[in-house]
Amino acid sequence: MSDKPWDGRFSERTDTSVEAFTSSIQIDKRLYPYDIEGSVAHCRMLAKVGVITDAESGELAEGLWRIKRELDQGNFQFDDSLEDIHMHIEARLLQQVGKVAQKLHTARSRNDQVALDARMFLRDVTRRVIERLHDLRKVLVDLAEKNIDTVMPGYTHLQRAQPVLLGHHWMAYYEMFSRDAERFADSLKRTNVMPLGAAALAGTTYPIDRHHTAELLDFPAVSANSMDSVADRDFMLEFMSAASICMVHFSRMSEELILWSSAEFRFIELADAFATGSSIMPQKKNPDIPELIRGKTGRVFGDLVALLTLMKSLPMTYNRDMQEDKPLLFDAVDTLQSCLDITIKMLPTLAVNRENMRQAASVGFLNATDMADYLVGQGVPFRSAHSIVGQAVAYALAQGKELHALSFKELSGFSKQIQTDIFDHLTLENMIDRRRSAGGTATDNVRDAIAAARQRLAEDPRREGKTADDKGTH
Ligand code: ARG
């Protein structure tokens, strides 16, 4: 009969269409380094507890490392009839080391094996993502510092609202991506838990030492319940949730870069190296990178929603449906990483049109709140001040002028509390620097925020995942 490790009870060969339909090798082959590392740790543990001999463990490990080299070098034959990476490696091991290979799968199932591989893969990825977020946060702090004195309109409802520093705006993104880094570090605690030894679902009759396997693979904890160990994909869902929120931040920033590059805004120009042209309109310089990031955000949301939907009705414990987790996880991982990489390269090349930003902040009554605040300073209650300034704005609009362009005579007509120092009060620099409330846009505040961020970035180990934060919860 055929050659499948599970075909003992079968009397017919698998239909070839079934092989093609059930095979996941083209997707899960990228798990091979983890599969091999996990298998080596497993056979060492089996030898330690006496289920196999040290000599057998040595032979198995040597064969496994040889297979790893073949895979690294691309000298490995893949075959749909062997379903997945786990069976490929085991089948190749049999060719390499002979009958002893048949002992590797003692006290183990593909169900706990695939959970182990996925967790090892994702813990590496998560650490790399935290590192790249660290790089991105540094880029944002650099930009903030460079633009500490660039004044721009701050918006609500995409209407000009109050002037802010562009440095303050960049630091807002710094905060978002810092929260993302924390979310990934937190999810890592639950990813970094060792499931092997759950076997198919119920644990095993062999006297295995799961803590030893965990130690060999640098896991701080082992999973507590064998059924949960093979049924759980929360760690993927958490990563993809954190990735989705992170992509929201990328997408919002991209939307702004796109708007700011338009002729309507003219706030920034993307470097030629990070923009593309049109095949028909010679004058065009398009912000395709931020547009694609905005578009890819939808892909990552889709991956998350697909995995949530995949998991939501599965009875305990492992079900083959779960093989569909990997294309989704890998897509989310690859998309997030590519967005991180390109943004880190693109942002420092942005040219800021400071004059246009400043000009935009000077037009559209962005100092109306400050005129009301001035009146409050003169003892007028805020609501009355609001209404007085409202009348002044209506008047100025009818004159086609800004508030600060009205004469003292015109302004003081709205309230006898208005003195000549009103004009000082309404300059952009004054408006910015009076916003000294904690977290406000005053230059000193932004400078402090930049200094605090720099200190945090210096203290943050590059690999937050390797610190105390990374302790398992079990
Ligand atoms: N390729 C499978 C997956 O990714 C591995 C586990 C298969 N287990 C099984 N009992 N068929 O989920």
Short mmCIF file of C-alpha atoms and ligand atoms in Angstrom, two decimals:
data_model
loop_
_atom_site.label_atom_id
_atom_site.label_comp_id
_atom_site.label_asym_id
_atom_site.label_seq_id
_atom_site.Cartn_x
_atom_site.Cartn_y
_atom_site.Cartn_z
CA MET A 1 0.00 0.00 0.00
CA SER A 2 1.01 3.61 0.15
CA ASP A 3 3.50 5.41 2.27
CA LYS A 4 1.57 7.66 4.63
CA PRO A 5 2.39 7.56 8.32
CA TRP A 6 -1.30 7.26 9.16
CA ASP A 7 -2.47 4.77 6.52
CA GLY A 8 -2.48 1.57 8.59
CA ARG A 9 -6.25 1.43 8.88
CA PHE A 10 -6.83 2.47 5.27
CA SER A 11 -7.40 -0.03 2.47
CA GLU A 12 -7.67 2.44 -0.41
CA ARG A 13 -5.13 4.95 -1.66
CA THR A 14 -5.98 8.63 -1.12
CA ASP A 15 -7.52 10.15 -4.22
CA THR A 16 -5.04 12.57 -5.76
CA SER A 17 -7.63 15.36 -5.69
CA VAL A 18 -7.81 14.89 -1.90
CA GLU A 19 -4.06 15.22 -1.62
CA ALA A 20 -4.11 18.47 -3.52
CA PHE A 21 -7.05 19.72 -1.47
CA THR A 22 -5.68 18.90 1.96
CA SER A 23 -2.03 19.73 1.36
CA SER A 24 -0.66 22.78 3.13
CA ILE A 25 3.00 22.28 2.33
CA GLN A 26 3.32 25.28 0.03
CA ILE A 27 2.20 27.48 2.91
CA ASP A 28 3.58 25.84 6.04
CA LYS A 29 7.03 25.00 4.67
CA ARG A 30 8.20 28.31 6.06
CA LEU A 31 7.79 26.83 9.55
CA TYR A 32 10.60 24.35 8.92
CA PRO A 33 13.30 25.95 11.12
CA TYR A 34 10.93 25.85 14.09
CA ASP A 35 9.69 22.36 13.28
CA ILE A 36 13.24 21.06 13.28
CA GLU A 37 14.32 22.91 16.39
CA GLY A 38 11.19 21.68 18.16
CA SER A 39 11.81 18.08 17.06
CA VAL A 40 15.40 18.17 18.25
CA ALA A 41 14.29 19.43 21.66
CA HIS A 42 11.58 16.76 21.74
CA CYS A 43 14.02 13.91 21.11
CA ARG A 44 16.49 15.28 23.67
CA MET A 45 13.69 15.33 26.21
CA LEU A 46 12.65 11.77 25.25
CA ALA A 47 16.22 10.64 25.88
CA LYS A 48 16.43 12.47 29.18
CA VAL A 49 13.38 10.62 30.52
CA GLY A 50 14.56 7.30 29.04
CA VAL A 51 11.90 6.81 26.36
CA ILE A 52 14.67 6.62 23.76
CA THR A 53 18.41 6.20 24.25
CA ASP A 54 20.97 8.99 24.09
CA ALA A 55 22.45 7.35 21.01
CA GLU A 56 19.05 7.36 19.29
CA SER A 57 18.47 10.97 20.25
CA GLY A 58 21.90 11.87 18.87
CA GLU A 59 21.17 10.14 15.57
CA LEU A 60 17.78 11.80 15.26
CA ALA A 61 19.17 15.25 16.03
CA GLU A 62 22.00 14.84 13.58
CA GLY A 63 19.58 13.76 10.84
CA LEU A 64 17.27 16.67 11.63
CA TRP A 65 20.07 19.23 11.39
CA ARG A 66 21.14 17.70 8.08
CA ILE A 67 17.59 18.15 6.79
CA LYS A 68 17.65 21.73 7.99
CA ARG A 69 20.74 22.36 5.89
CA GLU A 70 19.03 20.84 2.86
CA LEU A 71 16.04 23.09 3.41
CA ASP A 72 18.25 26.14 4.00
CA GLN A 73 20.01 25.47 0.71
CA GLY A 74 16.80 24.82 -1.18
CA ASN A 75 17.73 21.17 -1.91
CA PHE A 76 14.54 19.65 -0.68
CA GLN A 77 11.85 17.88 -2.66
CA PHE A 78 8.31 18.85 -1.67
CA ASP A 79 5.44 16.56 -2.49
CA ASP A 80 1.71 17.19 -1.99
CA SER A 81 1.12 13.59 -0.94
CA LEU A 82 3.01 14.35 2.27
CA GLU A 83 0.51 17.05 3.28
CA ASP A 84 2.51 19.34 5.50
CA ILE A 85 5.97 20.32 6.70
CA HIS A 86 5.81 17.98 9.71
CA MET A 87 5.29 14.89 7.55
CA HIS A 88 7.86 16.01 5.00
CA ILE A 89 10.56 16.30 7.61
CA GLU A 90 9.67 13.01 9.24
CA ALA A 91 9.63 11.21 5.87
CA ARG A 92 13.00 12.66 4.94
CA LEU A 93 14.38 11.67 8.33
CA LEU A 94 13.43 8.06 7.62
CA GLN A 95 15.47 8.22 4.41
CA GLN A 96 18.36 9.86 6.24
CA VAL A 97 18.69 7.82 9.42
CA GLY A 98 16.56 4.75 8.82
CA LYS A 99 14.25 3.02 11.25
CA VAL A 100 15.18 5.06 14.30
CA ALA A 101 13.30 7.95 12.65
CA GLN A 102 10.12 6.13 13.52
CA LYS A 103 10.74 6.91 17.17
CA LEU A 104 10.68 10.70 16.78
CA HIS A 105 6.92 11.01 16.90
CA THR A 106 6.64 9.17 20.26
CA ALA A 107 4.57 11.12 22.81
CA ARG A 108 3.69 13.76 20.25
CA SER A 109 1.04 14.55 17.68
CA ARG A 110 0.97 16.95 14.78
CA ASN A 111 -1.64 18.82 16.77
CA ASP A 112 0.74 19.91 19.50
CA GLN A 113 3.61 20.05 17.01
CA VAL A 114 1.91 22.61 14.78
CA ALA A 115 0.92 24.66 17.83
CA LEU A 116 4.57 24.68 18.93
CA ASP A 117 5.85 25.67 15.48
CA ALA A 118 3.33 28.48 15.18
CA ARG A 119 4.18 29.84 18.61
CA MET A 120 7.92 29.74 17.93
CA PHE A 121 7.41 31.44 14.58
CA LEU A 122 5.16 34.12 16.01
CA ARG A 123 7.37 34.84 18.99
CA ASP A 124 10.26 35.59 16.61
CA VAL A 125 8.03 37.72 14.44
CA THR A 126 6.61 39.62 17.40
CA ARG A 127 10.07 40.45 18.70
CA ARG A 128 11.08 41.68 15.26
CA VAL A 129 7.93 43.80 14.99
CA ILE A 130 8.65 45.38 18.38
CA GLU A 131 12.18 46.17 17.18
CA ARG A 132 10.94 47.74 13.98
CA LEU A 133 8.36 49.75 15.92
CA HIS A 134 11.25 50.97 18.02
CA ASP A 135 12.98 52.14 14.82
CA LEU A 136 9.81 53.80 13.59
CA ARG A 137 9.25 55.58 16.89
CA LYS A 138 12.78 56.92 16.70
CA VAL A 139 12.15 58.22 13.17
CA LEU A 140 9.04 60.01 14.44
CA VAL A 141 10.91 61.61 17.34
CA ASP A 142 13.60 62.80 14.91
CA LEU A 143 10.95 64.30 12.67
CA ALA A 144 9.31 65.96 15.67
CA GLU A 145 12.59 67.49 16.69
CA LYS A 146 13.26 68.73 13.17
CA ASN A 147 9.82 70.34 13.11
CA ILE A 148 9.75 71.74 16.61
CA ASP A 149 9.14 75.23 15.21
CA THR A 150 6.97 74.38 12.20
CA VAL A 151 3.48 75.75 12.73
CA MET A 152 0.57 74.09 10.99
CA PRO A 153 -3.19 74.10 11.28
CA GLY A 154 -4.55 71.44 13.62
CA TYR A 155 -7.81 70.00 12.34
CA THR A 156 -11.07 68.67 13.67
CA HIS A 157 -13.67 67.50 11.14
CA LEU A 158 -10.90 68.20 8.60
CA GLN A 159 -11.64 71.89 9.20
CA ARG A 160 -8.85 74.14 10.38
CA ALA A 161 -9.25 74.39 14.15
CA GLN A 162 -6.24 75.70 16.09
CA PRO A 163 -2.57 76.05 15.28
CA VAL A 164 -0.25 73.27 16.43
CA LEU A 165 3.39 72.42 15.95
CA LEU A 166 4.14 69.83 13.31
CA GLY A 167 6.43 68.35 15.96
CA HIS A 168 3.38 67.84 18.18
CA HIS A 169 1.59 66.13 15.30
CA TRP A 170 4.47 63.69 14.76
CA MET A 171 4.58 62.99 18.48
CA ALA A 172 0.90 62.02 18.34
CA TYR A 173 1.92 59.19 15.99
CA TYR A 174 4.82 58.37 18.29
CA GLU A 175 2.26 57.74 21.05
CA MET A 176 0.13 55.51 18.82
CA PHE A 177 3.05 53.35 17.75
CA SER A 178 4.32 53.19 21.34
CA ARG A 179 0.99 51.72 22.41
CA ASP A 180 1.29 49.25 19.54
CA ALA A 181 4.70 48.15 20.80
CA GLU A 182 3.18 47.59 24.26
CA ARG A 183 0.32 45.59 22.79
CA PHE A 184 2.71 43.33 20.90
CA ALA A 185 4.88 42.89 23.99
CA ASP A 186 1.79 41.95 25.98
CA SER A 187 0.55 39.45 23.40
CA LEU A 188 4.02 37.92 23.39
CA LYS A 189 3.55 36.81 27.01
CA ARG A 190 0.74 34.53 25.91
CA THR A 191 2.43 33.41 22.69
CA ASN A 192 5.54 32.43 24.57
CA VAL A 193 4.00 29.36 26.23
CA MET A 194 5.09 25.85 25.29
CA PRO A 195 2.30 23.47 24.13
CA LEU A 196 4.26 20.33 23.19
CA GLY A 197 3.34 17.29 25.25
CA ALA A 198 -0.38 17.83 24.91
CA ALA A 199 -0.03 15.19 22.19
CA ALA A 200 -3.27 14.77 20.25
CA LEU A 201 -5.41 16.35 22.96
CA ALA A 202 -5.30 14.42 26.22
CA GLY A 203 -1.65 14.32 27.15
CA THR A 204 0.43 11.16 26.90
CA THR A 205 1.15 7.95 28.79
CA TYR A 206 4.92 8.42 28.44
CA PRO A 207 6.81 9.95 31.38
CA ILE A 208 7.71 13.11 29.46
CA ASP A 209 9.20 16.23 31.00
CA ARG A 210 7.51 19.20 29.35
CA HIS A 211 9.45 21.69 31.43
CA HIS A 212 12.67 20.31 30.04
CA THR A 213 11.41 20.76 26.47
CA ALA A 214 10.37 24.29 27.37
CA GLU A 215 13.78 25.03 28.80
CA LEU A 216 15.54 23.71 25.70
CA LEU A 217 13.38 25.91 23.51
CA ASP A 218 13.64 28.96 25.75
CA PHE A 219 9.99 29.08 26.75
CA PRO A 220 9.35 30.57 30.20
CA ALA A 221 6.19 28.51 30.71
CA VAL A 222 4.32 25.39 29.60
CA SER A 223 0.62 25.37 28.74
CA ALA A 224 -1.62 24.21 31.57
CA ASN A 225 -4.29 22.16 29.82
CA SER A 226 -3.64 19.65 27.05
CA MET A 227 -6.97 20.24 25.33
CA ASP A 228 -6.52 24.01 25.33
CA SER A 229 -2.95 23.55 24.09
CA VAL A 230 -4.06 22.08 20.78
CA ALA A 231 -7.34 24.01 20.44
CA ASP A 232 -5.97 27.49 21.17
CA ARG A 233 -5.25 30.04 18.48
CA ASP A 234 -5.81 33.09 20.71
CA PHE A 235 -2.15 33.99 20.41
CA MET A 236 -2.59 34.42 16.66
CA LEU A 237 -5.79 36.39 17.14
CA GLU A 238 -4.05 38.66 19.62
CA PHE A 239 -1.16 39.28 17.28
CA MET A 240 -3.55 39.99 14.42
CA SER A 241 -5.66 42.30 16.60
CA ALA A 242 -2.57 44.23 17.61
CA ALA A 243 -1.49 44.23 13.95
CA SER A 244 -4.89 45.54 12.87
CA ILE A 245 -4.77 48.41 15.36
CA CYS A 246 -1.21 49.17 14.29
CA MET A 247 -2.36 49.18 10.65
CA VAL A 248 -5.10 51.68 11.60
CA HIS A 249 -2.30 54.00 12.68
CA PHE A 250 -0.36 53.40 9.48
CA SER A 251 -3.48 53.99 7.46
CA ARG A 252 -4.40 57.24 9.18
CA MET A 253 -0.88 58.53 8.77
CA SER A 254 -0.92 57.47 5.11
CA GLU A 255 -4.19 59.27 4.55
CA GLU A 256 -2.59 62.45 5.87
CA LEU A 257 0.51 62.04 3.73
CA ILE A 258 -1.72 61.62 0.69
CA LEU A 259 -3.78 64.70 1.52
CA TRP A 260 -0.71 66.73 2.40
CA SER A 261 0.94 65.87 -0.93
CA SER A 262 -2.05 67.12 -2.92
CA ALA A 263 -2.08 70.48 -4.70
CA GLU A 264 -4.95 71.41 -2.38
CA PHE A 265 -2.70 71.18 0.70
CA ARG A 266 0.88 71.37 -0.58
CA PHE A 267 2.24 70.69 2.93
CA ILE A 268 4.79 68.06 2.00
CA GLU A 269 6.54 66.51 -0.93
CA LEU A 270 7.48 62.84 -1.01
CA ALA A 271 10.99 62.13 -2.26
CA ASP A 272 11.12 61.02 -5.90
CA ALA A 273 12.55 57.71 -4.71
CA PHE A 274 9.35 57.06 -2.76
CA ALA A 275 6.76 58.19 -5.27
CA THR A 276 5.67 56.94 -8.67
CA GLY A 277 4.56 58.50 -11.94
CA SER A 278 1.58 58.07 -14.19
CA SER A 279 1.81 56.14 -17.44
CA ILE A 280 -0.38 58.70 -19.18
CA MET A 281 -0.10 62.04 -17.35
CA PRO A 282 3.49 63.27 -17.47
CA GLN A 283 3.00 65.86 -14.72
CA LYS A 284 1.91 63.38 -12.05
CA LYS A 285 3.82 62.36 -8.96
CA ASN A 286 1.66 59.95 -7.05
CA PRO A 287 1.81 58.96 -3.37
CA ASP A 288 1.43 55.26 -4.16
CA ILE A 289 3.25 54.04 -1.07
CA PRO A 290 0.91 55.60 1.48
CA GLU A 291 -2.01 54.62 -0.75
CA LEU A 292 -0.89 51.00 -0.74
CA ILE A 293 -0.36 51.04 3.00
CA ARG A 294 -3.92 52.36 3.38
CA GLY A 295 -5.10 49.58 1.07
CA LYS A 296 -3.11 46.82 2.77
CA THR A 297 -4.73 47.81 6.06
CA GLY A 298 -7.92 46.26 4.73
CA ARG A 299 -6.07 43.02 4.03
CA VAL A 300 -4.87 42.75 7.62
CA PHE A 301 -8.37 43.42 8.99
CA GLY A 302 -9.60 40.74 6.60
CA ASP A 303 -7.05 38.25 7.94
CA LEU A 304 -8.17 38.93 11.50
CA VAL A 305 -11.87 38.65 10.71
CA ALA A 306 -11.29 35.48 8.70
CA LEU A 307 -9.45 33.83 11.60
CA LEU A 308 -12.07 34.93 14.13
CA THR A 309 -14.73 33.45 11.87
CA LEU A 310 -12.71 30.29 11.32
CA MET A 311 -12.37 29.68 15.06
CA LYS A 312 -15.71 30.75 16.37
CA SER A 313 -17.70 27.52 16.00
CA LEU A 314 -15.02 24.90 16.34
CA PRO A 315 -15.74 22.23 18.92
CA MET A 316 -12.87 21.18 21.13
CA THR A 317 -10.12 20.48 20.31
CA TYR A 318 -8.05 20.43 17.10
CA ASN A 319 -10.04 20.54 13.87
CA ARG A 320 -8.56 20.51 10.40
CA ASP A 321 -10.21 23.86 9.73
CA MET A 322 -7.36 25.27 11.78
CA GLN A 323 -4.88 24.53 9.01
CA GLU A 324 -6.42 27.59 7.33
CA ASP A 325 -4.97 29.76 10.09
CA LYS A 326 -1.53 29.93 8.53
CA PRO A 327 -2.18 31.71 5.22
CA LEU A 328 -4.02 34.37 7.23
CA LEU A 329 -1.35 34.71 9.89
CA PHE A 330 1.47 34.81 7.37
CA ASP A 331 -0.32 37.39 5.25
CA ALA A 332 -0.89 39.64 8.26
CA VAL A 333 2.72 39.22 9.39
CA ASP A 334 4.19 39.92 5.95
CA THR A 335 1.94 42.87 5.30
CA LEU A 336 2.65 44.50 8.65
CA GLN A 337 6.39 43.99 8.29
CA SER A 338 6.49 45.41 4.79
CA CYS A 339 4.55 48.50 5.91
CA LEU A 340 6.93 49.00 8.84
CA ASP A 341 10.00 48.63 6.63
CA ILE A 342 8.90 51.03 3.92
CA THR A 343 7.56 53.66 6.31
CA ILE A 344 10.80 53.70 8.28
CA LYS A 345 12.66 54.38 5.02
CA MET A 346 10.16 56.81 3.52
CA LEU A 347 9.41 59.18 6.42
CA PRO A 348 12.89 60.69 6.81
CA THR A 349 12.85 61.69 3.12
CA LEU A 350 9.72 63.86 3.38
CA ALA A 351 10.22 67.49 2.46
CA VAL A 352 8.04 69.80 4.55
CA ASN A 353 6.73 73.00 3.04
CA ARG A 354 6.90 75.10 6.19
CA GLU A 355 5.70 78.27 4.53
CA ASN A 356 2.52 76.68 3.22
CA MET A 357 1.80 75.07 6.55
CA ARG A 358 2.24 78.35 8.35
CA GLN A 359 0.17 80.22 5.79
CA ALA A 360 -2.63 77.67 6.18
CA ALA A 361 -2.54 78.17 9.94
CA SER A 362 -2.89 81.93 9.46
CA VAL A 363 -6.08 81.79 7.45
CA GLY A 364 -9.49 80.61 8.64
CA PHE A 365 -9.90 82.21 12.08
CA LEU A 366 -7.71 79.70 13.93
CA ASN A 367 -7.22 82.41 16.55
CA ALA A 368 -10.92 82.75 17.39
CA THR A 369 -10.59 80.57 20.51
CA ASP A 370 -7.63 82.65 21.60
CA MET A 371 -9.57 85.87 21.24
CA ALA A 372 -12.26 84.37 23.48
CA ASP A 373 -9.55 83.24 25.94
CA TYR A 374 -8.22 86.83 25.91
CA LEU A 375 -11.63 88.16 26.90
CA VAL A 376 -11.92 85.56 29.66
CA GLY A 377 -8.56 86.87 30.89
CA GLN A 378 -10.19 90.32 31.05
CA GLY A 379 -12.97 88.93 33.25
CA VAL A 380 -15.61 88.11 30.61
CA PRO A 381 -17.36 84.73 31.22
CA PHE A 382 -16.39 82.17 28.53
CA ARG A 383 -19.89 81.82 27.03
CA SER A 384 -20.22 85.60 26.53
CA ALA A 385 -16.70 85.75 25.18
CA HIS A 386 -17.60 82.97 22.70
CA SER A 387 -20.58 84.95 21.45
CA ILE A 388 -18.64 88.25 21.19
CA VAL A 389 -15.93 86.55 19.12
CA GLY A 390 -18.63 84.88 17.01
CA GLN A 391 -19.91 88.33 16.08
CA ALA A 392 -16.38 89.52 15.33
CA VAL A 393 -15.83 86.49 13.07
CA ALA A 394 -19.07 87.17 11.19
CA TYR A 395 -18.03 90.79 10.73
CA ALA A 396 -14.51 89.85 9.59
CA LEU A 397 -15.91 87.28 7.15
CA ALA A 398 -18.12 89.95 5.60
CA GLN A 399 -15.04 92.18 5.26
CA GLY A 400 -13.02 89.33 3.75
CA LYS A 401 -10.42 89.72 6.53
CA GLU A 402 -8.91 87.67 9.33
CA LEU A 403 -9.50 88.71 12.97
CA HIS A 404 -5.92 89.89 13.38
CA ALA A 405 -6.26 92.01 10.23
CA LEU A 406 -9.12 94.07 11.68
CA SER A 407 -8.18 97.45 13.10
CA PHE A 408 -8.10 98.10 16.84
CA LYS A 409 -11.12 100.36 16.37
CA GLU A 410 -13.06 97.58 14.66
CA LEU A 411 -12.08 94.98 17.28
CA SER A 412 -12.72 97.11 20.32
CA GLY A 413 -16.18 97.81 18.93
CA PHE A 414 -17.14 94.24 19.94
CA SER A 415 -16.10 94.62 23.57
CA LYS A 416 -14.69 97.45 25.62
CA GLN A 417 -12.51 94.83 27.36
CA ILE A 418 -10.38 94.57 24.22
CA GLN A 419 -7.08 96.45 24.57
CA THR A 420 -4.25 96.99 22.09
CA ASP A 421 -2.35 93.96 23.45
CA ILE A 422 -4.98 91.79 21.70
CA PHE A 423 -2.80 91.69 18.56
CA ASP A 424 0.13 90.17 20.43
CA HIS A 425 -2.22 87.65 21.83
CA LEU A 426 -3.30 86.51 18.39
CA THR A 427 0.08 85.66 16.85
CA LEU A 428 0.73 82.02 15.95
CA GLU A 429 3.71 81.71 18.29
CA ASN A 430 1.72 83.07 21.21
CA MET A 431 -1.20 80.79 20.54
CA ILE A 432 1.07 77.78 20.45
CA ASP A 433 3.16 78.65 23.47
CA ARG A 434 0.25 79.48 25.72
CA ARG A 435 -1.06 75.93 25.33
CA ARG A 436 1.04 74.76 28.21
CA SER A 437 -1.49 72.38 29.75
CA ALA A 438 -0.01 68.89 30.14
CA GLY A 439 0.09 67.28 26.71
CA GLY A 440 -0.60 70.60 24.91
CA THR A 441 1.24 71.92 21.86
CA ALA A 442 3.41 74.61 23.58
CA THR A 443 6.99 74.42 22.28
CA ASP A 444 8.36 73.61 25.75
CA ASN A 445 5.86 70.80 26.17
CA VAL A 446 6.79 69.28 22.83
CA ARG A 447 10.46 69.61 23.68
CA ASP A 448 9.82 67.79 26.98
CA ALA A 449 7.79 65.11 25.21
CA ILE A 450 10.64 64.57 22.75
CA ALA A 451 13.17 64.32 25.60
CA ALA A 452 10.95 61.84 27.48
CA ALA A 453 10.51 59.78 24.32
CA ARG A 454 14.24 59.72 23.68
CA GLN A 455 14.85 58.53 27.21
CA ARG A 456 12.21 55.84 26.89
CA LEU A 457 13.66 54.68 23.58
CA ALA A 458 17.13 54.50 25.12
CA GLU A 459 15.87 52.55 28.13
CA ASP A 460 13.66 50.22 26.10
CA PRO A 461 15.76 47.21 25.31
CA ARG A 462 15.72 46.79 21.53
CA ARG A 463 14.06 43.48 22.15
CA GLU A 464 11.32 44.19 24.61
CA GLY A 465 10.32 40.60 24.03
CA LYS A 466 13.42 39.42 25.89
CA THR A 467 12.68 41.32 29.08
CA ALA A 468 10.57 40.79 32.15
CA ASP A 469 7.54 41.66 30.02
CA ASP A 470 7.97 38.37 28.27
CA LYS A 471 7.10 36.09 31.16
CA GLY A 472 4.44 33.54 30.41
CA THR A 473 1.17 33.74 32.29
CA HIS A 474 0.92 30.09 33.28
N1 ARG B 1 -1.11 20.67 8.76
C1 ARG B 1 -1.87 20.63 9.96
C2 ARG B 1 -2.27 22.03 10.38
O1 ARG B 1 -1.67 22.95 9.94
C3 ARG B 1 -1.07 20.01 11.05
C4 ARG B 1 -1.90 19.33 12.07
C5 ARG B 1 -2.58 18.22 11.45
N2 ARG B 1 -3.20 17.38 12.38
C6 ARG B 1 -4.05 16.44 12.00
N3 ARG B 1 -4.55 15.70 12.91
N4 ARG B 1 -4.40 16.30 10.75
O2 ARG B 1 -3.18 22.24 11.16
#
